[in-house]
Short mmCIF file of C-alpha atoms in Angstrom, two decimals:
data_model
loop_
_atom_site.label_atom_id
_atom_site.label_comp_id
_atom_site.label_asym_id
_atom_site.label_seq_id
_atom_site.Cartn_x
_atom_site.Cartn_y
_atom_site.Cartn_z
CA MET F 21 0.00 0.00 0.00
CA ALA F 22 2.84 2.40 0.84
CA SER F 23 4.35 1.93 -2.61
CA SER F 24 1.04 2.82 -4.27
CA LYS F 25 0.71 5.98 -2.19
CA ARG F 26 4.13 7.38 -3.17
CA PRO F 27 3.45 8.01 -6.89
CA LEU F 28 0.00 9.32 -6.03
CA GLN F 29 1.51 11.83 -3.63
CA CYS F 30 4.08 12.87 -6.26
CA LEU F 31 1.23 13.39 -8.72
CA PHE F 32 -0.65 15.43 -6.13
CA ASN F 33 2.36 17.65 -5.50
CA ARG F 34 2.80 18.27 -9.22
CA VAL F 35 -0.81 19.17 -10.02
CA CYS F 36 -1.07 21.40 -6.96
CA ARG F 37 1.75 23.55 -8.37
CA GLU F 38 -0.24 24.25 -11.53
CA THR F 39 -1.77 27.68 -11.98
CA ARG F 40 -5.41 27.95 -10.98
CA ARG F 41 -7.71 28.11 -13.96
CA SER F 42 -11.15 29.63 -14.53
CA TYR F 43 -14.55 28.30 -13.48
CA GLY F 44 -15.32 24.76 -14.58
CA ALA F 45 -12.36 24.37 -16.95
CA LEU F 46 -12.48 20.56 -17.06
CA PRO F 47 -13.63 19.13 -20.42
CA GLU F 48 -17.35 18.45 -20.51
CA GLY F 49 -18.35 15.10 -19.06
CA THR F 50 -14.89 14.20 -17.75
CA THR F 51 -12.98 14.13 -14.49
CA SER F 52 -9.22 14.67 -14.49
CA PHE F 53 -6.83 11.77 -13.92
CA PHE F 54 -5.71 12.75 -10.42
CA SER F 55 -9.22 13.57 -9.19
CA GLN F 56 -10.44 10.29 -10.63
CA GLN F 57 -7.66 8.46 -8.79
CA LEU F 58 -8.85 9.98 -5.51
CA ILE F 59 -12.47 9.15 -6.26
CA SER F 60 -11.47 5.58 -7.07
CA LEU F 61 -9.52 5.27 -3.83
CA GLU F 62 -12.52 6.45 -1.82
CA TYR F 63 -14.81 4.08 -3.70
CA GLU F 64 -12.52 1.16 -2.94
CA PHE F 65 -11.76 1.81 0.72
CA SER F 66 -14.78 3.75 2.02
CA ALA F 67 -18.34 2.60 2.57
CA HIS F 68 -20.74 3.44 -0.27
CA ASN F 69 -23.23 5.36 1.85
CA TYR F 70 -23.23 8.51 -0.33
CA HIS F 71 -23.59 9.25 -4.04
CA PRO F 72 -21.43 12.38 -4.47
CA VAL F 73 -21.18 14.67 -7.45
CA PRO F 74 -17.76 13.78 -8.99
CA ILE F 75 -15.78 16.80 -7.81
CA VAL F 76 -12.83 16.62 -5.41
CA PHE F 77 -12.46 19.49 -2.95
CA SER F 78 -8.84 20.50 -2.34
CA GLN F 79 -8.99 24.16 -1.27
CA ALA F 80 -11.72 26.66 -0.43
CA LYS F 81 -12.19 30.33 0.42
CA GLY F 82 -15.46 32.16 0.96
CA SER F 83 -17.94 30.77 -1.57
CA SER F 84 -15.29 29.33 -3.91
CA ILE F 85 -13.90 25.79 -4.19
CA TRP F 86 -10.81 24.55 -6.02
CA ASP F 87 -10.15 20.96 -7.02
CA PRO F 88 -6.63 19.43 -6.96
CA GLU F 89 -6.01 20.56 -10.56
CA GLY F 90 -6.82 24.19 -9.72
CA ASN F 91 -10.27 24.40 -11.34
CA LYS F 92 -12.53 26.87 -9.55
CA TYR F 93 -16.19 26.36 -8.69
CA LEU F 94 -18.94 28.24 -6.86
CA ASP F 95 -20.27 26.36 -3.85
CA PHE F 96 -24.07 26.35 -3.79
CA LEU F 97 -24.44 23.78 -1.01
CA SER F 98 -22.30 25.10 1.88
CA ALA F 99 -21.84 21.58 3.24
CA TYR F 100 -25.56 21.48 4.02
CA SER F 101 -25.27 24.88 5.79
CA ALA F 102 -22.25 23.91 7.88
CA VAL F 103 -20.24 26.74 6.28
CA ASN F 104 -22.81 29.54 6.42
CA GLN F 105 -19.96 31.91 7.23
CA GLY F 106 -18.05 30.86 4.09
CA HIS F 107 -15.11 28.51 3.76
CA CYS F 108 -12.03 29.28 5.86
CA HIS F 109 -13.41 32.50 7.34
CA PRO F 110 -10.33 34.40 8.58
CA LYS F 111 -11.79 35.20 12.02
CA ILE F 112 -12.82 31.59 12.57
CA MET F 113 -9.49 30.25 11.34
CA LYS F 114 -7.58 32.58 13.68
CA ALA F 115 -9.69 31.50 16.65
CA LEU F 116 -9.14 27.85 15.73
CA GLN F 117 -5.39 28.26 15.45
CA ASP F 118 -5.07 30.32 18.63
CA GLN F 119 -7.03 27.80 20.67
CA ALA F 120 -5.34 24.74 19.15
CA GLU F 121 -1.99 26.12 20.26
CA LYS F 122 -3.20 26.39 23.88
CA LEU F 123 -5.68 23.56 24.57
CA THR F 124 -7.55 21.19 22.30
CA LEU F 125 -9.53 19.06 24.74
CA SER F 126 -10.43 18.90 28.41
CA SER F 127 -13.61 16.75 28.31
CA ARG F 128 -16.66 17.55 30.45
CA ALA F 129 -15.03 15.71 33.34
CA PHE F 130 -13.31 19.03 34.08
CA TYR F 131 -13.97 22.74 33.64
CA ASN F 132 -12.16 24.87 31.05
CA ASP F 133 -11.93 28.60 30.43
CA ARG F 134 -13.87 28.65 27.11
CA PHE F 135 -17.05 26.62 27.53
CA PRO F 136 -18.74 28.79 30.20
CA MET F 137 -18.50 31.84 27.93
CA PHE F 138 -19.82 29.82 24.98
CA ALA F 139 -22.80 28.63 27.04
CA GLU F 140 -23.62 32.13 28.29
CA ARG F 141 -23.28 33.67 24.81
CA LEU F 142 -25.44 31.06 23.09
CA THR F 143 -28.25 31.05 25.65
CA SER F 144 -28.41 34.85 25.78
CA MET F 145 -28.35 35.08 21.98
CA PHE F 146 -31.42 32.85 21.62
CA GLY F 147 -33.19 33.60 24.90
CA TYR F 148 -33.10 30.23 26.66
CA ASP F 149 -32.00 29.33 30.17
CA MET F 150 -29.58 26.53 29.42
CA VAL F 151 -27.68 24.70 26.68
CA LEU F 152 -26.58 21.09 26.37
CA PRO F 153 -23.72 20.83 23.85
CA MET F 154 -23.05 17.80 21.68
CA ASN F 155 -20.89 17.07 18.64
CA THR F 156 -23.06 16.24 15.64
CA GLY F 157 -26.55 17.25 14.59
CA ALA F 158 -27.80 13.69 14.98
CA GLU F 159 -26.52 13.66 18.56
CA GLY F 160 -28.38 16.91 19.15
CA VAL F 161 -31.60 15.31 17.94
CA GLU F 162 -30.99 12.22 20.07
CA THR F 163 -30.44 14.46 23.08
CA ALA F 164 -33.68 16.34 22.41
CA LEU F 165 -35.59 13.06 22.15
CA LYS F 166 -34.18 11.80 25.43
CA LEU F 167 -34.91 15.16 27.05
CA ALA F 168 -38.51 15.07 25.84
CA ARG F 169 -39.06 11.54 27.10
CA LYS F 170 -37.56 12.31 30.50
CA TRP F 171 -39.65 15.48 30.78
CA GLY F 172 -42.73 13.49 29.75
CA TYR F 173 -42.26 10.96 32.52
CA GLU F 174 -41.19 13.36 35.28
CA GLU F 175 -43.29 16.45 34.54
CA LYS F 176 -46.22 15.33 32.40
CA LYS F 177 -46.52 12.02 34.27
CA ILE F 178 -46.76 9.84 31.18
CA PRO F 179 -46.95 6.16 32.23
CA LYS F 180 -43.66 4.31 32.17
CA ASP F 181 -42.36 3.38 28.69
CA GLU F 182 -45.42 4.86 26.94
CA ALA F 183 -43.97 8.21 25.82
CA ILE F 184 -44.58 9.10 22.15
CA ILE F 185 -42.71 11.49 19.88
CA VAL F 186 -44.65 12.90 16.91
CA SER F 187 -42.70 13.85 13.78
CA CYS F 188 -43.48 14.80 10.18
CA CYS F 189 -43.63 12.81 6.96
CA GLY F 190 -40.68 13.80 4.80
CA CYS F 191 -38.54 14.73 7.79
CA PHE F 192 -34.80 14.28 8.03
CA HIS F 193 -33.13 14.49 11.42
CA GLY F 194 -30.07 12.27 10.92
CA ARG F 195 -29.22 8.60 10.49
CA THR F 196 -29.08 7.08 13.97
CA LEU F 197 -31.44 4.22 14.80
CA ALA F 198 -33.74 6.40 16.89
CA VAL F 199 -33.92 9.02 14.15
CA ILE F 200 -34.49 6.68 11.21
CA SER F 201 -37.34 5.20 13.21
CA MET F 202 -39.12 8.47 12.39
CA SER F 203 -38.02 8.53 8.75
CA CYS F 204 -40.11 8.26 5.58
CA ASP F 205 -36.98 7.47 3.55
CA ASN F 206 -37.01 3.80 2.61
CA GLU F 207 -33.27 3.84 1.87
CA ALA F 208 -32.69 4.98 5.45
CA THR F 209 -34.92 2.34 7.04
CA ARG F 210 -34.88 -0.84 4.96
CA GLY F 211 -32.57 -3.49 6.34
CA PHE F 212 -32.05 -1.76 9.69
CA GLY F 213 -35.04 -3.04 11.66
CA PRO F 214 -36.47 -3.48 14.11
CA LEU F 215 -37.11 0.25 14.34
CA LEU F 216 -37.60 1.91 17.71
CA PRO F 217 -41.20 2.16 18.94
CA GLY F 218 -42.83 5.26 20.33
CA HIS F 219 -43.12 7.33 17.14
CA LEU F 220 -46.14 8.69 15.25
CA LYS F 221 -46.20 10.51 11.92
CA VAL F 222 -48.19 13.52 10.69
CA ASP F 223 -48.18 15.45 7.43
CA PHE F 224 -45.88 18.48 7.53
CA GLY F 225 -47.85 21.71 7.42
CA ASP F 226 -51.17 20.08 8.40
CA GLU F 227 -52.26 21.59 11.71
CA VAL F 228 -55.62 19.77 11.60
CA ALA F 229 -53.94 16.38 11.43
CA LEU F 230 -51.59 17.41 14.23
CA GLU F 231 -54.44 18.31 16.54
CA LYS F 232 -56.19 15.05 15.70
CA ILE F 233 -53.16 13.08 16.90
CA PHE F 234 -52.86 15.29 19.97
CA LYS F 235 -56.51 14.64 20.82
CA GLU F 236 -56.19 10.88 20.36
CA LYS F 237 -52.84 10.33 22.07
CA GLY F 238 -52.21 13.60 23.91
CA GLY F 239 -51.72 12.00 27.29
CA GLN F 240 -48.80 9.99 25.99
CA ILE F 241 -47.19 12.55 23.65
CA ALA F 242 -44.03 14.08 25.07
CA GLY F 243 -42.85 16.09 22.08
CA PHE F 244 -43.48 17.20 18.52
CA LEU F 245 -40.21 17.22 16.55
CA PHE F 246 -40.17 19.13 13.27
CA GLU F 247 -38.04 21.14 10.85
CA PRO F 248 -39.44 24.69 10.39
CA ILE F 249 -38.38 24.24 6.75
CA GLN F 250 -37.79 20.69 5.55
CA GLY F 251 -34.33 20.67 3.98
CA GLU F 252 -33.63 17.14 2.76
CA ALA F 253 -37.18 16.86 1.45
CA GLY F 254 -36.39 19.74 -0.94
CA VAL F 255 -36.71 23.02 1.03
CA ILE F 256 -40.40 22.55 1.79
CA ILE F 257 -41.88 25.64 3.45
CA PRO F 258 -45.06 25.19 5.52
CA PRO F 259 -48.17 27.34 4.98
CA ASP F 260 -48.21 30.76 6.60
CA GLY F 261 -49.39 30.51 10.18
CA TYR F 262 -48.43 26.86 10.61
CA LEU F 263 -45.65 27.49 13.12
CA LYS F 264 -47.96 29.66 15.24
CA ALA F 265 -50.60 26.94 15.11
CA VAL F 266 -48.03 24.37 16.23
CA ARG F 267 -47.04 26.60 19.13
CA ASP F 268 -50.67 26.99 20.20
CA LEU F 269 -51.41 23.26 19.93
CA CYS F 270 -48.30 22.24 21.83
CA SER F 271 -49.21 24.65 24.62
CA LYS F 272 -52.84 23.48 24.66
CA TYR F 273 -51.97 19.78 24.91
CA ASN F 274 -48.85 20.16 27.06
CA VAL F 275 -46.48 18.83 24.40
CA LEU F 276 -42.91 20.01 23.94
CA MET F 277 -42.44 21.94 20.69
CA ILE F 278 -39.02 20.79 19.43
CA ALA F 279 -37.57 22.69 16.46
CA ASP F 280 -34.76 21.08 14.49
CA GLU F 281 -32.91 24.19 13.28
CA ILE F 282 -29.69 22.36 12.44
CA GLN F 283 -29.85 23.46 8.80
CA SER F 284 -32.35 26.31 8.94
CA GLY F 285 -30.86 28.09 11.97
CA LEU F 286 -28.08 30.65 12.36
CA ALA F 287 -29.32 33.08 9.67
CA ARG F 288 -29.70 30.59 6.81
CA THR F 289 -33.27 31.81 6.17
CA GLY F 290 -32.60 35.49 6.87
CA LYS F 291 -33.52 35.23 10.55
CA MET F 292 -31.41 33.75 13.31
CA LEU F 293 -33.97 30.95 13.53
CA ALA F 294 -36.50 29.95 10.90
CA CYS F 295 -39.14 29.97 13.67
CA ASP F 296 -38.49 33.71 14.01
CA TRP F 297 -40.38 34.26 10.75
CA GLU F 298 -43.60 33.65 12.70
CA GLN F 299 -42.22 34.95 16.00
CA VAL F 300 -42.75 31.68 17.83
CA ARG F 301 -40.58 30.32 20.62
CA PRO F 302 -40.17 26.53 20.68
CA ASP F 303 -39.67 24.76 23.98
CA VAL F 304 -36.54 23.09 22.62
CA VAL F 305 -34.25 24.24 19.78
CA ILE F 306 -31.57 22.06 18.17
CA LEU F 307 -28.63 23.81 16.50
CA GLY F 308 -25.67 22.39 14.61
CA LYS F 309 -23.69 22.62 11.38
CA ALA F 310 -22.87 26.38 11.12
CA LEU F 311 -22.49 26.45 14.91
CA GLY F 312 -19.06 24.88 14.42
CA GLY F 313 -18.02 27.47 11.85
CA GLY F 314 -17.33 24.75 9.31
CA VAL F 315 -14.20 23.62 11.13
CA ILE F 316 -15.35 21.32 13.94
CA PRO F 317 -18.58 19.39 14.60
CA VAL F 318 -20.65 21.19 17.23
CA SER F 319 -24.34 20.91 18.04
CA ALA F 320 -26.43 22.26 20.87
CA VAL F 321 -29.84 21.77 22.48
CA LEU F 322 -31.41 24.89 23.98
CA ALA F 323 -34.22 24.80 26.53
CA ASP F 324 -35.39 26.42 29.75
CA LYS F 325 -34.60 24.99 33.16
CA GLY F 326 -38.01 23.35 33.57
CA VAL F 327 -37.12 21.07 30.68
CA MET F 328 -33.34 20.93 30.72
CA LEU F 329 -32.96 20.07 34.38
CA CYS F 330 -34.96 16.88 33.89
CA ILE F 331 -31.61 15.45 32.84
CA ARG F 332 -29.25 15.34 35.76
CA PRO F 333 -25.56 14.45 36.02
CA GLY F 334 -24.97 10.70 34.82
CA GLU F 335 -24.71 38.39 9.88
CA HIS F 336 -28.38 38.90 10.63
CA GLY F 337 -30.70 40.01 7.75
CA ARG F 338 -28.06 39.79 4.93
CA SER F 339 -29.20 36.39 3.72
CA ALA F 340 -32.83 37.59 3.60
CA ASN F 341 -32.00 40.31 1.06
CA LEU F 342 -29.66 38.16 -1.00
CA GLY F 343 -32.11 35.27 -0.95
CA GLU F 344 -34.93 37.47 -2.25
CA GLU F 345 -32.75 38.64 -5.14
CA PHE F 346 -31.60 35.07 -5.86
CA ARG F 347 -35.17 33.77 -6.02
CA HIS F 348 -36.00 36.68 -8.35
CA GLN F 349 -33.24 35.45 -10.66
CA LEU F 350 -34.44 31.86 -10.42
CA LEU F 351 -38.03 32.88 -11.14
CA LYS F 352 -36.79 34.49 -14.36
CA VAL F 353 -35.30 31.13 -15.28
CA GLN F 354 -38.63 29.48 -14.47
CA GLN F 355 -40.47 31.97 -16.69
CA GLN F 356 -38.12 31.14 -19.56
CA PHE F 357 -38.45 27.37 -19.05
CA PRO F 358 -41.96 26.88 -17.61
CA ASP F 359 -42.24 23.34 -18.97
CA TYR F 360 -39.15 22.23 -17.07
CA VAL F 361 -39.24 24.24 -13.83
CA LYS F 362 -42.23 23.37 -11.69
CA GLU F 363 -41.45 25.55 -8.67
CA VAL F 364 -38.87 27.87 -7.14
CA ARG F 365 -39.12 28.11 -3.38
CA GLY F 366 -37.07 29.16 -0.41
CA ARG F 367 -36.47 31.57 2.42
CA GLY F 368 -33.27 33.57 2.77
CA LEU F 369 -30.46 31.57 1.18
CA PHE F 370 -32.25 28.26 1.78
CA ASN F 371 -33.64 27.55 -1.69
CA ALA F 372 -34.63 24.81 -4.12
CA VAL F 373 -35.69 24.42 -7.72
CA GLU F 374 -38.15 21.60 -8.40
CA PHE F 375 -38.43 20.25 -11.93
CA ASN F 376 -41.38 18.67 -13.70
CA SER F 377 -40.43 14.99 -13.85
CA LYS F 378 -42.48 14.29 -16.97
CA THR F 379 -40.86 16.97 -19.12
CA LEU F 380 -37.43 16.46 -17.53
CA SER F 381 -37.44 12.69 -18.14
CA PRO F 382 -35.27 10.73 -18.57
CA ILE F 383 -32.93 13.30 -16.98
CA SER F 384 -32.74 13.54 -13.19
CA ALA F 385 -31.78 16.30 -10.77
CA TYR F 386 -28.45 14.52 -10.32
CA ASP F 387 -27.79 14.89 -14.07
CA ILE F 388 -28.61 18.61 -13.82
CA CYS F 389 -26.11 18.91 -10.97
CA LEU F 390 -23.42 17.23 -13.06
CA LYS F 391 -23.94 19.80 -15.82
CA LEU F 392 -23.93 22.65 -13.27
CA LYS F 393 -20.61 21.30 -12.03
CA GLU F 394 -19.19 21.46 -15.56
CA ARG F 395 -20.25 25.12 -15.65
CA GLY F 396 -18.53 25.84 -12.35
CA VAL F 397 -21.44 25.62 -9.90
CA LEU F 398 -21.74 22.94 -7.22
CA ALA F 399 -25.22 21.95 -6.05
CA LYS F 400 -26.85 18.83 -4.64
CA PRO F 401 -29.91 16.94 -5.87
CA THR F 402 -32.70 15.89 -3.53
CA HIS F 403 -34.74 12.93 -4.73
CA ASP F 404 -35.04 12.82 -8.53
CA THR F 405 -36.53 16.22 -9.31
CA ILE F 406 -35.17 18.81 -6.86
CA VAL F 407 -31.90 20.76 -6.78
CA ARG F 408 -31.02 22.53 -3.54
CA LEU F 409 -29.23 25.89 -3.79
CA THR F 410 -27.86 26.94 -0.41
CA PRO F 411 -24.61 28.92 -0.84
CA PRO F 412 -22.57 30.42 2.00
CA LEU F 413 -24.14 33.53 3.51
CA SER F 414 -20.97 35.41 2.55
CA ILE F 415 -21.63 34.93 -1.18
CA SER F 416 -21.73 38.04 -3.39
CA LEU F 417 -24.58 39.13 -5.64
CA ASP F 418 -22.36 38.63 -8.68
CA GLU F 419 -21.69 35.04 -7.61
CA LEU F 420 -25.40 34.41 -7.15
CA GLN F 421 -25.92 35.67 -10.70
CA GLU F 422 -23.24 33.22 -11.85
CA GLY F 423 -25.31 30.43 -10.30
CA SER F 424 -28.62 31.38 -11.89
CA LYS F 425 -26.86 31.96 -15.24
CA ALA F 426 -25.36 28.48 -15.06
CA LEU F 427 -28.79 26.94 -14.44
CA HIS F 428 -30.22 28.89 -17.40
CA GLU F 429 -27.44 27.62 -19.66
CA VAL F 430 -27.92 24.02 -18.54
CA LEU F 431 -31.63 24.16 -19.36
CA GLU F 432 -31.12 26.00 -22.64
CA LEU F 433 -27.99 24.37 -24.04
CA ASP F 434 -27.39 21.06 -22.27
CA LEU F 435 -30.77 19.59 -21.41
CA PRO F 436 -32.09 19.01 -24.98
CA ASN F 437 -28.95 17.08 -25.92
CA MET F 438 -29.01 15.15 -22.65
CA GLN F 439 -32.59 14.05 -23.23
CA LYS F 440 -31.76 12.81 -26.72
CA ALA F 441 -28.71 10.90 -25.56
CA LYS F 442 -30.07 9.23 -22.42
CA PRO F 443 -32.46 6.29 -22.80
CA GLU F 444 -35.73 6.16 -20.91
CA LYS F 445 -35.50 4.29 -17.63
CA ALA F 446 -38.57 2.93 -15.93
CA SER F 447 -38.85 3.54 -12.19
CA PRO F 448 -39.25 0.45 -10.01
CA PRO F 449 -42.88 0.07 -8.89
CA GLY F 450 -43.52 1.54 -5.46
CA SER F 451 -40.02 3.00 -5.26
CA THR F 452 -41.26 6.24 -3.69
CA THR F 453 -43.86 4.69 -1.43
CA CYS F 454 -42.95 5.01 2.23
CA ASP F 455 -42.75 1.70 4.08
CA ARG F 456 -43.99 3.35 7.28
CA CYS F 457 -46.98 5.44 6.17
CA GLY F 458 -47.69 3.98 2.71
CA ARG F 459 -47.71 7.33 0.95
CA ASP F 460 -46.07 8.28 -2.33
CA LEU F 461 -44.20 11.22 -0.89
CA TYR F 462 -42.34 12.21 -4.02
CA ALA F 463 -44.75 11.23 -6.74
CA ALA F 464 -44.15 12.31 -10.34
CA SER F 465 -45.14 15.93 -10.99
CA ASP F 466 -48.05 16.67 -13.29
#
């Protein structure tokens, strides 16, 4: 193995000395030799639990990415909002370096001189009594679930082992066993059973259905876990007034309102929290991703003492303006290609373009993302018909225009040829039907 690494490292050193070139300079439909070598190495030695766009990240700054060969791209994913502040933000990098030279780890078995100030700053920023820090977003969700159950037994007096958590169809809260037990994603659940009991589902945005479940099972329901905007489902925004209705129902039936703001929080939508758009205050808020500045995994659960103490020892506004302008640009693209673009939606810089599957066929959102990559823009598909566009909050207006221009060019110049060249592929029957609730969540668009 060592002998195979040496020529690869020599190749890496040589290509990294090359002069950086312009956006998307790789020949259409190809990946360079060195990048392909790296992709092949990952494919051979790493689990196949992702289906990445074939681009290798080597260096980044702000909203720009460079591959090992020096080709430059615009990042329209922001590592699923983990780099809201932009890649390698100088203030964050300085803080990281300064701290790493003094102390990297103390563990919670001891006190240190940084964490108390972090806890005070975060709780005062969001208006909660206490914070429980974790590492990853999934751990934050797990912590919130445990907190809700413990609160349900100790404060609400739910009978032992009968606590229920209600969540939404189409949700995504991570990939742990407890979290996938709430999932409507068959790929996340099949082959991993038995799933954990104690979960009920409700349609996202349907306050009537939520109250029906609360009425039927209210005495056993400890918490309602939801994303204020569903990210993985394709940036699905609930109807106006839904968040207020959720707040009222949770108060009425004594259920903890638990907002998963891991992707939508920390100014992604133009407010510090997506729940701020309806001026509601959840009982529990989960933060992550951008909380670590894109350099270390950090998550946090915020709650008041009445909830938190059930567990015992054992750039504000900028993204709103930019997002409005970006959606204006994307709507122009939709107007020019109404047969292809079904919907443009978003809030702040949390956006998605949904395509009409019938007119797009046999091309998928993944194919669109590959063509965007060739034009110097990196985005991520969701399901077969949705492309998410969530750039760093530090992105410039000119760079946003580069992104919308690239999408226009893909639809105008690339898509017709792609449709001619790619054969029709029939979808497996029932492939989008949820095993848990039996619904076709991502049915073909009309």
